[in-house]
Amino acid sequence: MSGKKAPGVDPARSLALLWGSHTKPGRSGLTVRAIVEAALGIADAEGLDALSMRHVAERLGVGTMSLYTHVPGKGELTDLMIDAAYGELYRDVDEPSSQPDGWRGALEFVAARNWDLYRRHPWMLQIVTPRPVLGPNASLKYEAELRPLDGVGLSDVEMDSVLALVLTHVEGTARVRAGLAQVEQATGMNEAEWWLASAPVLDKVMDASRFPVASRVGTAAGQEHQGASDPAHALAFGLARILDGVADLITRR
Amino acid sequence: MSGKKAPGVDPARSLALLWGSHTKPGRSGLTVRAIVEAALGIADAEGLDALSMRHVAERLGVGTMSLYTHVPGKGELTDLMIDAAYGELYRDVDEPSSQPDGWRGALEFVAARNWDLYRRHPWMLQIVTPRPVLGPNASLKYEAELRPLDGVGLSDVEMDSVLALVLTHVEGTARVRAGLAQVEQATGMNEAEWWLASAPVLDKVMDASRFPVASRVGTAAGQEHQGASDPAHALAFGLARILDGVADLITRR
DNA sequence: AGCGCTTCCGTACGCTGTACGGTACAGGAT
DNA sequence: ATCCTGTACCGTACAGCGTACGGAAGCGCT
C-alpha cells in the first residue's frame, strides 16, 4: 500500500530541469546544455544503442559520474533530448498557421515537419517510456500545431483529438521507416535483397492456397512498393484518408 | 564495401524457426515452444525489462546457454513471441469477415481485437526492431484481416494500405496507453496525481500568455479526459475519422 | 564396444546504469 | 590572508545483460 518510490521520478525536478536555462557552467565547464548536445550528437550519428552515459562523458572529456551532478539519470537526459529536438521544428520556418491552404494544408505541413524530424532523429521513436515531456519546446510545438485548427468549427477537445490523430499517424509510419532503415543498416541487406533471400524459403514453407487473399494482395503491394511496405506511401495515403474524415466532421456542423 | 555481416541475421534460419513445429524435445525436454511460452509468461507478467535469457532459463530449470541450442538469440526469440501472440487473435473467435456490419464493422472488429491484444501483451509495443515477422500466425492474421476488405471496391494495393492505416492507428494509441500504464506502475502515481504534482511547478515556470491556444485547449482536453490524454477516446475518435475517410474513398468510385 | 553428433551448460568478456564515498576547488566569512 | 563550507568532479564497485567459447555428457548407429 505504501507504494515504494521509484528513484528520481520527481515531476518537479524534471520540470525544473526542462525549463531551466542550463547556462551556468561549473568549474570544468560542464553544462546541462553541453551534455544534451553531446548526447544528441551520439544518438543522431550512432543510434540510440550507442548512447551510454560513459560514451557521453567520454565525448565531453569528463568522468562518467560527473554527468550525474547535472542530470539525475539517463531517463531525464532522454527527456531533455526530446525537448531539444522539438526545438528544431518551427524555429526558422513559418509556423503552420501561416500556411496558405487552410487547416488542411496546415495539418499537411505539420505532418511533413514531424516526418522530417523523425528522419533526422530516428532515436526518438525508440525511447521506451514515453512519459509526456511537457518541456518548453514541446509546449511551443503544441501551440504552433494547434493554432491553425482554431476557429475552423471544432470544439477544443476535438482540436486536440485531431492533432493527436495526425501526430500518431506520422509517428507510426515513421517508426516503420526507422525500423526498415535500422534493419537495412544492421544486416547490410536492403528491402529487396531481404525479400529475395526470404522468398524461396517462404514459398517452400507457406502454402499459398491457405492465404488466397493475403498472397494476392501481398504480392500486389510488394510489386507496387518494391518491398513489404512503403512508409512514404503509407504516410500520404493515411493522411489523405484522415484529413478527409476530419473534413467530414467539420462540414457536418 | 564488403558489408560486414551482423551475426545471426539469416532470413532462412529465422523463417524455418518461425514455421517449424518445434515439438521434438531434446534429452532434457527443452523445446522451442517451451522456451517461447516461458518467455511469454515472463513478458506478460513482469514486462519486457524483466525478460532476460537467464530469467527464461531459470524458469525452465535449465542452464542459460542451453537456450541457444534451440534459439539463435534474443532477437529471434522475440520474433517467435510476437508470432505466438498473433496466434491468439482469431483463434477461438469469429473471423472479422463474418462480422455483420460490412467492411466498416469488420475493421472496427479488427481494431478492437488488436487493441485487446496490445492490452494483454504491452511488451509487443516495446520490441525495438520491428523487422517484419512473416510467421504463420502473422500470415493468418493478415489473411483474416484483409478478407472483409475484398470485393468492396478497393484495389489490392488500397486494401493493404487501408488495413495498414487502421493497424498503425491502433498500435500508436495502444503505445500511448501502455506508456501511461508503465509510468503509473513505475512511479505509483496515476495520471491525476502526476498532474497534481506537476501543476504548481508548471504554472510557475510556464507563461500561459505565450501559449494561449495550447493552454485553453490543453485545459479543456485535460478536463474531458481526466488526464493529459485518453487513449481509449483517441482510439475511437481516430478510428471514426479514418473509416469516414475510407468510406469517402470507396464511394468516390 | 566404439564412434560421432547433438544437446546441455559453466565460465568468462565486455558492456550497461548508477550508488557510494572520497577529493579538490570556488566563494564567502572572518 | 586564512579558514570553512558547499558543491563539482570522478574512481571504484556492483548487479545485471547478451552471448562466444570449449568442455562434458548422453543418444543413436555401426
XYZ file of C-alpha atoms (C1' of nucleotides) in Angstrom:
566
model
C 0.000 0.000 0.000
C 2.783 2.389 0.854
C 3.952 2.349 -2.756
C 7.687 2.137 -2.835
C 9.104 5.095 -4.632
C 10.966 4.617 -7.838
C 14.142 6.693 -7.729
C 14.283 10.058 -9.369
C 10.742 10.328 -10.623
C 10.077 13.699 -9.131
C 7.962 15.698 -11.573
C 9.073 18.985 -10.060
C 12.736 18.120 -10.512
C 12.165 17.040 -14.096
C 10.172 20.128 -14.955
C 12.723 22.449 -13.414
C 15.374 20.691 -15.457
C 13.364 21.012 -18.640
C 12.559 24.660 -18.201
C 15.877 25.776 -16.718
C 18.303 27.730 -18.792
C 21.233 25.382 -18.154
C 23.842 28.014 -18.845
C 25.836 28.268 -15.634
C 28.962 26.170 -16.058
C 30.731 24.511 -13.183
C 34.459 24.580 -12.751
C 35.167 22.287 -15.672
C 32.664 23.973 -17.954
C 30.195 21.152 -17.765
C 26.642 22.197 -18.508
C 23.303 20.504 -18.885
C 23.146 22.009 -22.324
C 26.534 20.593 -23.284
C 25.541 17.162 -22.020
C 22.337 17.214 -24.012
C 24.154 18.349 -27.131
C 26.724 15.603 -26.820
C 24.004 13.039 -26.289
C 22.119 14.305 -29.321
C 25.231 14.045 -31.425
C 25.775 10.459 -30.410
C 22.169 9.411 -30.871
C 21.915 11.084 -34.270
C 25.160 9.653 -35.571
C 25.325 6.229 -33.984
C 21.816 5.454 -32.871
C 20.191 5.079 -29.508
C 22.017 1.830 -28.791
C 25.293 3.718 -28.749
C 24.006 6.271 -26.273
C 25.522 5.445 -22.915
C 26.498 7.651 -20.044
C 30.103 6.558 -20.465
C 30.025 7.464 -24.127
C 28.567 10.893 -23.456
C 31.125 11.581 -20.749
C 33.947 10.430 -22.978
C 32.846 12.769 -25.742
C 32.905 15.630 -23.245
C 36.285 14.639 -21.805
C 34.784 14.197 -18.387
C 34.316 11.460 -15.832
C 31.201 9.394 -16.259
C 29.772 10.173 -12.860
C 30.207 13.901 -13.348
C 27.162 13.830 -15.569
C 25.050 12.908 -12.589
C 25.819 16.243 -10.991
C 23.795 17.919 -13.721
C 21.321 15.253 -14.764
C 19.510 12.877 -12.409
C 19.740 9.916 -14.723
C 19.518 8.642 -18.236
C 15.759 8.883 -18.381
C 15.788 12.581 -17.664
C 18.569 13.021 -20.192
C 16.447 11.481 -22.928
C 13.560 13.727 -21.898
C 15.842 16.707 -22.387
C 16.991 15.336 -25.727
C 13.405 15.008 -26.914
C 12.504 18.540 -25.945
C 15.667 19.830 -27.581
C 14.767 18.013 -30.790
C 11.291 19.540 -30.725
C 13.043 22.871 -30.616
C 14.166 22.484 -34.233
C 10.660 22.030 -35.521
C 9.321 25.512 -36.013
C 12.408 27.557 -35.291
C 13.495 29.056 -38.562
C 10.453 28.278 -40.574
C 6.992 29.696 -40.983
C 4.531 28.433 -38.489
C 1.849 26.088 -39.694
C -0.741 28.786 -39.091
C 0.795 30.866 -41.851
C 0.321 28.112 -44.384
C -1.911 29.248 -47.202
C -4.180 26.258 -47.644
C -6.296 26.488 -44.511
C -6.445 23.888 -41.817
C -5.869 21.042 -44.264
C -2.711 22.498 -45.692
C -1.536 23.373 -42.203
C -2.001 19.803 -40.999
C -0.182 18.500 -44.062
C 2.628 20.867 -43.185
C 2.617 19.657 -39.599
C 2.786 16.060 -40.778
C 5.655 16.807 -43.132
C 7.634 18.664 -40.465
C 7.234 15.861 -37.963
C 8.073 13.288 -40.609
C 11.301 15.126 -41.326
C 12.015 15.431 -37.629
C 11.778 11.698 -37.192
C 14.053 11.156 -40.155
C 16.692 13.389 -38.609
C 16.263 11.809 -35.179
C 15.040 8.240 -35.548
C 16.120 7.514 -31.995
C 13.103 9.490 -30.822
C 10.959 6.578 -31.945
C 12.901 4.111 -29.830
C 12.748 5.878 -26.487
C 10.925 3.338 -24.425
C 8.964 5.188 -21.796
C 7.040 7.927 -23.495
C 6.271 9.846 -20.369
C 4.817 13.159 -21.503
C 7.662 15.600 -21.785
C 5.978 18.965 -21.188
C 9.124 20.931 -21.850
C 9.230 24.414 -23.313
C 9.750 23.282 -26.875
C 7.044 20.645 -26.620
C 4.685 23.360 -25.434
C 5.715 25.626 -28.269
C 5.137 22.788 -30.702
C 1.702 22.089 -29.294
C 0.750 25.731 -29.563
C 2.071 26.101 -33.097
C 0.366 22.965 -34.334
C -2.913 23.695 -32.621
C -3.252 27.259 -33.788
C -4.325 26.604 -37.390
C -7.145 24.424 -36.082
C -8.535 27.281 -34.042
C -11.787 28.728 -35.330
C -12.489 26.180 -38.054
C -15.541 24.799 -36.279
C -14.047 22.193 -33.992
C -14.507 22.112 -30.265
C -11.450 22.436 -28.083
C -11.443 18.738 -27.317
C -11.842 17.907 -30.990
C -8.913 20.138 -31.885
C -6.748 18.182 -29.503
C -8.045 14.875 -30.816
C -7.490 15.788 -34.452
C -3.936 16.916 -33.823
C -3.198 13.797 -31.802
C -4.603 11.642 -34.592
C -2.348 13.199 -37.196
C 0.702 13.037 -34.961
C 0.061 9.427 -34.034
C -0.208 8.541 -37.701
C 3.040 10.256 -38.569
C 4.811 8.673 -35.634
C 3.562 5.218 -36.535
C 4.609 5.379 -40.167
C 7.907 6.988 -39.221
C 8.527 4.140 -36.829
C 8.071 1.644 -39.639
C 10.520 3.575 -41.766
C 13.060 3.816 -38.986
C 12.754 0.095 -38.388
C 13.361 -0.676 -42.033
C 16.375 1.600 -42.114
C 17.784 0.032 -38.980
C 17.377 -3.497 -40.277
C 18.928 -2.433 -43.550
C 21.935 -0.977 -41.799
C 22.306 -3.857 -39.379
C 22.097 -6.600 -41.974
C 23.568 -4.829 -44.960
C 20.605 -6.040 -46.982
C 18.085 -3.636 -48.372
C 14.412 -4.424 -48.565
C 14.625 -6.077 -51.979
C 17.590 -8.244 -51.050
C 15.917 -9.398 -47.880
C 12.825 -10.330 -49.844
C 14.963 -12.163 -52.357
C 16.624 -14.178 -49.626
C 13.324 -14.935 -47.978
C 11.176 -15.747 -50.986
C 12.365 -19.306 -51.731
C 12.038 -20.361 -48.099
C 8.699 -18.676 -47.810
C 7.412 -20.415 -50.916
C 8.511 -23.745 -49.577
C 7.048 -23.304 -46.148
C 3.937 -21.274 -46.705
C 1.022 -22.811 -48.510
C -0.330 -20.004 -50.637
C -3.684 -21.710 -51.026
C -4.334 -21.229 -47.332
C -3.855 -17.495 -47.739
C -5.559 -16.639 -51.027
C -6.358 -13.010 -50.351
C -3.183 -12.372 -48.410
C -0.925 -13.760 -51.113
C -2.743 -11.897 -53.872
C -2.783 -8.584 -52.035
C 0.663 -9.045 -50.573
C 2.112 -9.673 -53.995
C 0.367 -6.651 -55.463
C 1.517 -4.412 -52.638
C 5.028 -5.814 -52.816
C 5.239 -5.088 -56.520
C 3.885 -1.590 -56.068
C 6.135 -0.676 -53.175
C 9.236 -2.586 -54.164
C 9.244 -4.173 -50.758
C 6.996 -5.351 -47.978
C 5.915 -1.811 -47.207
C 6.463 1.736 -48.321
C 6.327 4.095 -45.368
C 6.230 7.227 -47.512
C 3.197 5.919 -49.345
C 1.577 4.837 -46.108
C 2.092 8.327 -44.715
C 0.487 10.048 -47.693
C -2.355 7.574 -48.106
C -3.227 7.554 -44.433
C -3.005 11.296 -44.092
C -5.344 11.780 -47.044
C -7.942 9.443 -45.510
C -7.599 11.061 -42.091
C -7.987 14.571 -43.430
C -10.998 13.505 -45.483
C -12.523 12.169 -42.296
C -11.764 15.377 -40.445
C -13.325 17.358 -43.286
C -16.453 15.260 -42.871
C -16.504 16.117 -39.202
C -16.126 19.814 -39.878
C -18.687 20.102 -42.645
C -21.238 18.090 -40.717
C -21.549 21.061 -38.418
C 32.162 -2.129 -49.230
C 32.195 -5.765 -48.297
C 29.479 -5.166 -45.758
C 30.389 -6.909 -42.574
C 27.733 -9.389 -41.674
C 25.807 -8.935 -38.491
C 25.626 -12.238 -36.673
C 22.577 -14.403 -36.939
C 20.570 -12.397 -39.399
C 19.886 -15.232 -41.761
C 16.346 -14.880 -43.086
C 16.174 -18.563 -43.968
C 17.117 -19.589 -40.450
C 14.574 -17.248 -38.937
C 11.817 -18.355 -41.252
C 12.484 -22.028 -40.642
C 12.330 -21.304 -36.950
C 9.067 -19.410 -37.278
C 7.369 -22.057 -39.393
C 8.817 -25.121 -37.704
C 6.662 -27.217 -35.471
C 9.101 -27.081 -32.534
C 7.813 -30.267 -30.976
C 10.828 -32.569 -30.888
C 12.273 -32.384 -27.401
C 15.958 -32.906 -26.666
C 17.181 -35.035 -23.849
C 16.120 -32.603 -21.150
C 12.741 -31.919 -22.715
C 13.763 -28.468 -23.896
C 11.738 -27.231 -26.824
C 11.477 -24.054 -28.814
C 7.819 -23.993 -27.912
C 8.555 -24.293 -24.207
C 11.122 -21.526 -24.411
C 8.688 -19.213 -26.162
C 5.953 -19.983 -23.650
C 8.243 -19.274 -20.731
C 9.341 -16.025 -22.327
C 5.737 -15.023 -22.952
C 4.877 -15.715 -19.339
C 7.667 -13.519 -18.110
C 6.963 -10.676 -20.504
C 3.238 -10.713 -19.773
C 3.663 -10.804 -16.021
C 6.768 -8.730 -15.401
C 7.251 -6.691 -18.539
C 9.841 -6.682 -21.249
C 12.538 -5.312 -18.966
C 12.368 -8.497 -16.913
C 12.786 -10.689 -19.978
C 16.346 -11.962 -19.970
C 17.824 -15.181 -21.220
C 18.904 -16.029 -17.690
C 15.420 -15.468 -16.407
C 13.844 -17.641 -19.083
C 16.329 -20.433 -18.438
C 15.749 -20.213 -14.716
C 12.009 -20.553 -15.178
C 12.625 -23.682 -17.250
C 15.116 -25.140 -14.780
C 17.821 -25.173 -17.394
C 21.230 -23.638 -17.974
C 21.187 -20.261 -19.631
C 23.265 -21.277 -22.591
C 21.090 -24.260 -23.348
C 18.556 -21.909 -24.817
C 20.990 -21.096 -27.574
C 20.786 -24.659 -28.835
C 17.210 -24.012 -29.853
C 17.095 -20.292 -30.482
C 19.836 -18.297 -32.196
C 19.480 -15.289 -29.931
C 17.170 -12.984 -28.096
C 16.045 -11.193 -31.221
C 14.747 -14.367 -32.803
C 13.095 -15.286 -29.533
C 11.126 -12.051 -29.523
C 10.151 -12.694 -33.139
C 8.750 -16.034 -32.063
C 6.960 -14.423 -29.145
C 5.297 -11.930 -31.443
C 4.092 -14.571 -33.842
C 2.823 -16.656 -30.932
C 0.892 -13.680 -29.607
C -0.659 -13.127 -33.031
C -1.860 -16.669 -32.767
C -4.376 -15.749 -30.094
C -6.029 -13.133 -32.231
C -8.545 -15.022 -34.297
C -8.255 -18.449 -32.786
C -11.424 -19.034 -30.861
C -13.440 -16.207 -32.224
C -15.311 -15.428 -35.357
C -13.201 -14.042 -38.108
C -13.662 -10.405 -38.965
C -15.151 -11.432 -42.304
C -18.129 -12.922 -40.501
C -18.936 -9.629 -38.815
C -22.393 -8.443 -39.810
C -21.761 -4.792 -40.470
C -19.793 -4.956 -43.693
C -16.271 -3.710 -44.127
C -16.712 -0.938 -41.594
C -17.870 -3.228 -38.841
C -15.171 -5.695 -39.735
C -12.470 -3.048 -39.442
C -13.895 -1.915 -36.122
C -13.697 -5.513 -35.006
C -10.114 -5.771 -36.207
C -9.224 -2.618 -34.310
C -10.861 -3.880 -31.136
C -9.139 -7.252 -31.331
C -5.722 -5.696 -31.845
C -6.421 -3.180 -29.087
C -7.149 -6.052 -26.716
C -4.092 -7.903 -27.902
C -1.881 -4.992 -27.006
C -3.509 -4.717 -23.606
C -2.749 -8.346 -22.902
C 0.784 -8.064 -24.243
C 2.015 -4.492 -23.862
C 5.585 -5.671 -24.319
C 4.818 -6.073 -28.029
C 4.878 -2.299 -28.286
C 8.354 -2.074 -26.812
C 10.163 -4.522 -29.033
C 12.724 -2.306 -30.624
C 13.497 -3.686 -34.069
C 10.232 -4.244 -35.847
C 11.636 -6.397 -38.554
C 8.658 -7.913 -40.356
C 7.849 -11.179 -38.700
C 6.257 -13.182 -41.527
C 5.435 -16.122 -39.294
C 2.464 -18.435 -39.734
C 0.243 -16.584 -37.314
C 1.167 -13.209 -38.757
C 0.184 -14.550 -42.163
C -3.088 -15.885 -40.810
C -3.765 -12.535 -39.214
C -3.057 -10.703 -42.452
C -5.376 -13.013 -44.358
C -8.175 -12.777 -41.795
C -7.991 -9.010 -41.559
C -7.734 -8.489 -45.297
C -10.622 -10.737 -46.279
C -13.532 -8.451 -45.313
C -11.998 -5.724 -47.474
C -12.102 -7.967 -50.515
C -14.663 -7.016 -53.095
C -15.796 -3.733 -51.606
C -14.372 -1.685 -54.444
C -10.788 -1.158 -53.355
C -7.766 -2.114 -55.387
C -5.399 -4.683 -53.946
C -2.879 -2.031 -53.042
C -5.585 0.071 -51.425
C -6.766 -2.886 -49.364
C -3.261 -3.255 -47.989
C -2.974 0.467 -47.343
C -6.301 0.706 -45.549
C -5.516 -2.204 -43.288
C -2.082 -0.825 -42.522
C -3.626 2.546 -41.699
C -6.035 1.041 -39.187
C -3.377 -1.141 -37.621
C -0.921 1.728 -37.329
C -3.562 3.802 -35.601
C -4.370 1.079 -33.108
C -0.716 0.449 -32.422
C 0.003 4.101 -31.877
C -2.828 4.682 -29.433
C -2.080 1.404 -27.682
C 1.502 2.524 -27.269
C 0.362 5.673 -25.539
C -1.824 3.641 -23.211
C 0.977 1.208 -22.449
C 3.304 4.095 -21.723
C 0.838 5.636 -19.309
C 0.320 2.323 -17.557
C 4.046 1.779 -17.269
C 4.704 5.203 -15.835
C 1.826 4.690 -13.431
C 3.227 1.421 -12.227
C 6.802 2.661 -12.045
C 6.021 5.820 -10.135
C 2.985 4.693 -8.180
C 1.244 7.872 -9.273
C -1.733 7.733 -11.533
C -2.379 10.308 -14.199
C -4.302 12.637 -11.926
C -1.696 12.517 -9.168
C 1.094 13.203 -11.608
C -0.787 16.173 -12.956
C -1.402 17.400 -9.432
C 2.292 17.217 -8.608
C 3.247 18.957 -11.839
C 0.642 21.696 -11.974
C 2.133 24.154 -9.461
C 5.578 23.906 -10.991
C 4.161 24.214 -14.467
C 2.184 27.280 -13.518
C 5.255 28.892 -12.078
C 7.535 28.125 -14.970
C 5.284 28.322 -17.987
C 3.870 31.623 -19.036
C 0.347 30.807 -20.166
C 0.102 34.004 -22.178
C 2.757 32.709 -24.532
C 0.618 29.666 -25.251
C -2.936 30.956 -25.455
C -4.432 28.261 -27.663
C -2.401 25.484 -26.124
C -3.374 26.354 -22.589
C -7.043 26.750 -23.470
C -7.244 23.523 -25.462
C -4.958 21.640 -23.125
C -7.121 22.564 -20.170
C -10.297 21.558 -21.970
C -8.829 18.239 -23.060
C -7.419 17.629 -19.609
C -10.799 18.202 -18.008
C -12.555 15.983 -20.527
C -10.078 13.115 -20.283
C -9.193 13.389 -16.620
C -5.547 13.484 -17.597
C -3.182 14.596 -20.307
C -4.615 12.104 -22.769
C -7.229 9.396 -23.003
C -6.037 6.583 -25.255
C -9.437 4.904 -25.429
C -11.012 8.095 -26.660
C -8.157 8.670 -29.092
C -8.691 5.177 -30.477
C -12.406 5.656 -31.049
C -12.169 9.205 -32.359
C -9.339 8.410 -34.734
C -10.910 5.228 -35.981
C -14.157 7.042 -36.737
C -12.323 9.693 -38.774
C -10.250 7.086 -40.586
C -13.218 4.957 -41.509
C -15.107 8.036 -42.704
C -12.163 8.783 -44.942
C -12.093 5.241 -46.248
C -15.817 5.434 -46.928
C -15.148 8.557 -48.985
C -12.572 6.664 -50.969
C -14.940 3.776 -51.628
C -17.987 5.807 -52.574
C -15.963 8.031 -54.870
C -15.641 5.052 -57.176
C 32.034 -51.668 -27.687
C 33.298 -47.759 -30.051
C 32.456 -43.662 -32.563
C 30.413 -39.404 -33.701
C 26.911 -35.973 -33.297
C 23.903 -33.236 -30.794
C 22.467 -31.277 -26.512
C 23.471 -29.194 -22.427
C 25.883 -25.712 -19.707
C 29.975 -23.352 -16.624
C 32.872 -19.775 -17.253
C 34.212 -15.500 -18.950
C 34.191 -10.990 -21.505
C 32.728 -6.630 -22.401
C 29.079 -3.814 -21.826
C 25.248 -1.238 -19.200
C 23.228 2.344 -15.351
C 24.263 4.176 -11.169
C 25.161 4.006 -5.683
C 28.688 5.380 -2.764
C 32.389 7.876 -0.873
C 36.451 10.500 -1.487
C 38.901 14.637 -3.377
C 39.641 19.208 -4.705
C 38.349 23.630 -5.852
C 35.435 28.259 -5.625
C 33.408 31.765 -2.977
C 32.042 33.894 1.296
C 33.173 34.914 6.028
C 36.405 36.188 9.306
C 45.319 36.110 4.305
C 43.161 32.324 6.167
C 39.618 29.252 7.117
C 35.182 26.963 6.193
C 31.736 25.040 3.691
C 29.207 23.595 -0.153
C 29.444 21.755 -4.474
C 31.584 19.801 -8.667
C 34.017 16.183 -10.099
C 35.087 11.336 -10.535
C 37.317 6.329 -9.294
C 35.645 2.233 -7.823
C 32.325 -1.204 -7.399
C 28.056 -3.883 -8.035
C 24.490 -6.237 -10.188
C 22.799 -7.303 -14.389
C 22.847 -8.015 -19.503
C 23.725 -10.954 -24.234
C 26.456 -14.338 -25.822
C 31.306 -16.573 -27.511
C 33.807 -20.480 -26.363
C 35.003 -25.006 -25.045
C 34.149 -28.941 -22.284
C 31.036 -32.686 -20.722
C 27.510 -35.923 -21.284
C 24.154 -38.757 -23.365
C 21.966 -40.693 -27.665
C 21.903 -43.492 -31.994
C 24.405 -46.150 -35.281
C 27.635 -49.285 -36.822
